[in-house]
Amino acid sequence: MRQIDKYIQLLIDEYKKQLSKPNPKWPPDVQKALIGIHDHLFDQKLTVQWLLKNCYISNKNFSGKFKYYVGFGVKQYILTHRLQLSKKLLLKCENHRLSISEVGFEVGFSNYASFNRAFNKAFGSPPGKWLKGSGNEAASESE
């Protein structure tokens, strides 16, 4: 395993530790889904359909129920966390020569175009421009 791979895995593990645990008062299917999401958050295979199938959750009203308890829809929850980790990886791995597309892949995007589009929509600029410009300074201040 390359040194950078160990470093990325360490950053991923640290990020996952900071995720909030499901509230025990929530319905069991919401708790199960949140645990499933956290376990596979950065896997490309993680989709709403995959989650429902692999966590044995009925699709009936599930998205609304998840949003009610968690505060985000399932897709938005996954996307938000993937993009937040991508910012950390972009900043912390800049000196390790990790490409932007590799960062996107590490956080669960299947291709550069979808990562670039989602990042740009969420943060107002594509990852390369964000890294070179004001995004880098803003991220350093927020840590």
Coordinates of C-alpha atoms in Angstrom, one line a residue:
M1 CA 0.0 0.0 0.0
R2 CA 1.3 3.4 -1.0
Q3 CA 2.0 5.9 1.8
I4 CA -0.6 8.3 0.4
D5 CA -3.2 5.5 0.5
K6 CA -2.5 5.0 4.2
Y7 CA -2.8 8.8 4.8
I8 CA -6.1 9.0 2.9
Q9 CA -7.5 6.0 4.8
L10 CA -6.5 7.7 8.1
L11 CA -8.3 10.9 7.0
I12 CA -11.4 8.9 6.0
D13 CA -11.4 7.0 9.3
E14 CA -11.0 10.3 11.2
Y15 CA -13.9 11.8 9.3
K16 CA -16.1 8.8 9.9
K17 CA -15.5 8.9 13.6
Q18 CA -16.9 12.5 13.7
L19 CA -20.2 11.4 12.2
S20 CA -23.1 11.5 14.6
K21 CA -24.6 8.2 15.8
P22 CA -28.3 7.5 15.1
N23 CA -30.6 8.6 17.8
P24 CA -31.9 5.5 19.6
K25 CA -35.4 7.1 19.7
W26 CA -35.5 7.1 15.8
P27 CA -37.3 4.4 14.0
P28 CA -35.2 1.2 13.4
D29 CA -35.2 1.6 9.6
V30 CA -33.7 5.2 9.9
Q31 CA -31.1 4.0 12.4
K32 CA -30.2 1.0 10.2
A33 CA -30.0 3.2 7.1
L34 CA -27.7 5.8 8.8
I35 CA -25.4 3.0 10.0
G36 CA -25.4 1.6 6.5
I37 CA -24.6 5.0 5.0
H38 CA -21.8 5.6 7.5
D39 CA -20.3 2.1 6.8
H40 CA -20.3 2.7 3.0
L41 CA -20.3 6.4 2.8
F42 CA -17.3 6.7 0.4
D43 CA -18.0 3.6 -1.6
Q44 CA -19.1 4.2 -5.2
K45 CA -21.7 1.5 -4.9
L46 CA -23.7 3.4 -2.3
T47 CA -27.0 4.6 -3.7
V48 CA -30.4 4.9 -2.3
Q49 CA -31.5 1.7 -4.0
W50 CA -28.4 -0.1 -2.8
L51 CA -29.1 1.1 0.7
L52 CA -32.7 0.0 0.7
K53 CA -31.9 -3.4 -0.7
N54 CA -28.9 -4.1 1.6
C55 CA -30.4 -2.8 4.8
Y56 CA -33.7 -4.5 4.1
I57 CA -35.7 -1.3 4.2
S58 CA -39.1 -0.7 2.6
N59 CA -39.1 2.2 0.1
K60 CA -42.6 3.3 1.2
N61 CA -42.2 6.8 2.6
F62 CA -38.7 6.1 3.6
S63 CA -37.1 9.2 2.1
G64 CA -39.5 11.5 3.8
K65 CA -39.0 9.7 7.1
F66 CA -35.2 9.8 6.8
K67 CA -35.3 13.5 6.0
Y68 CA -37.6 14.2 9.0
Y69 CA -35.3 12.6 11.5
V70 CA -31.8 13.3 10.0
G71 CA -32.5 16.7 8.5
F72 CA -31.4 15.8 4.9
G73 CA -32.7 13.5 2.2
V74 CA -30.6 10.3 1.8
K75 CA -28.9 11.5 -1.4
Q76 CA -28.2 15.0 0.0
Y77 CA -26.8 13.5 3.2
I78 CA -24.4 11.3 1.3
L79 CA -23.4 14.1 -1.1
T80 CA -22.8 16.6 1.7
H81 CA -20.4 14.3 3.5
R82 CA -18.6 13.2 0.4
L83 CA -18.0 16.9 -0.6
Q84 CA -17.0 17.9 2.9
L85 CA -14.3 15.1 3.0
S86 CA -13.2 16.0 -0.6
K87 CA -12.4 19.6 0.6
K88 CA -10.2 18.1 3.4
L89 CA -8.5 15.7 1.1
L90 CA -7.8 18.4 -1.5
L91 CA -6.2 20.6 1.1
K92 CA -4.3 17.9 3.1
C93 CA -3.1 15.9 0.0
E94 CA -2.1 18.8 -2.2
N95 CA 1.6 18.2 -1.4
H96 CA 1.2 14.5 -2.0
R97 CA 0.4 15.0 -5.6
L98 CA -3.0 13.4 -5.4
S99 CA -5.0 14.5 -8.4
I100 CA -8.5 16.1 -8.2
S101 CA -10.0 13.1 -10.0
E102 CA -8.3 10.7 -7.4
V103 CA -9.9 12.8 -4.6
G104 CA -13.3 12.5 -6.3
F105 CA -12.8 8.8 -6.6
E106 CA -11.7 8.4 -3.0
V107 CA -14.9 10.0 -1.7
G108 CA -17.2 7.9 -3.8
F109 CA -17.7 9.6 -7.2
S110 CA -17.4 7.3 -10.2
N111 CA -15.9 9.9 -12.5
Y112 CA -14.3 13.3 -12.6
A113 CA -17.2 15.1 -14.4
S114 CA -19.8 14.2 -11.7
F115 CA -17.4 15.2 -8.9
N116 CA -16.5 18.5 -10.6
R117 CA -20.2 19.3 -11.2
A118 CA -21.3 18.5 -7.6
F119 CA -18.4 20.4 -6.1
N120 CA -19.0 23.4 -8.3
K121 CA -22.7 23.4 -7.4
A122 CA -22.0 23.1 -3.7
F123 CA -19.1 25.5 -3.3
G124 CA -19.4 27.9 -6.3
S125 CA -16.3 26.9 -8.1
P126 CA -14.7 23.7 -9.5
P127 CA -12.3 21.9 -7.2
G128 CA -9.1 23.0 -9.0
K129 CA -10.1 26.7 -8.9
W130 CA -11.3 26.4 -5.3
L131 CA -8.0 24.9 -4.3
K132 CA -6.0 27.6 -5.9
G133 CA -8.2 30.5 -4.8
S134 CA -10.3 31.8 -2.0
G135 CA -11.7 28.4 -1.1
N136 CA -8.3 27.3 0.1
E137 CA -8.0 30.3 2.4
A138 CA -11.6 30.0 3.7
A139 CA -11.1 26.3 4.5
S140 CA -7.9 27.0 6.4
E141 CA -9.7 29.6 8.5
S142 CA -12.6 27.2 9.3
E143 CA -10.3 24.4 10.7

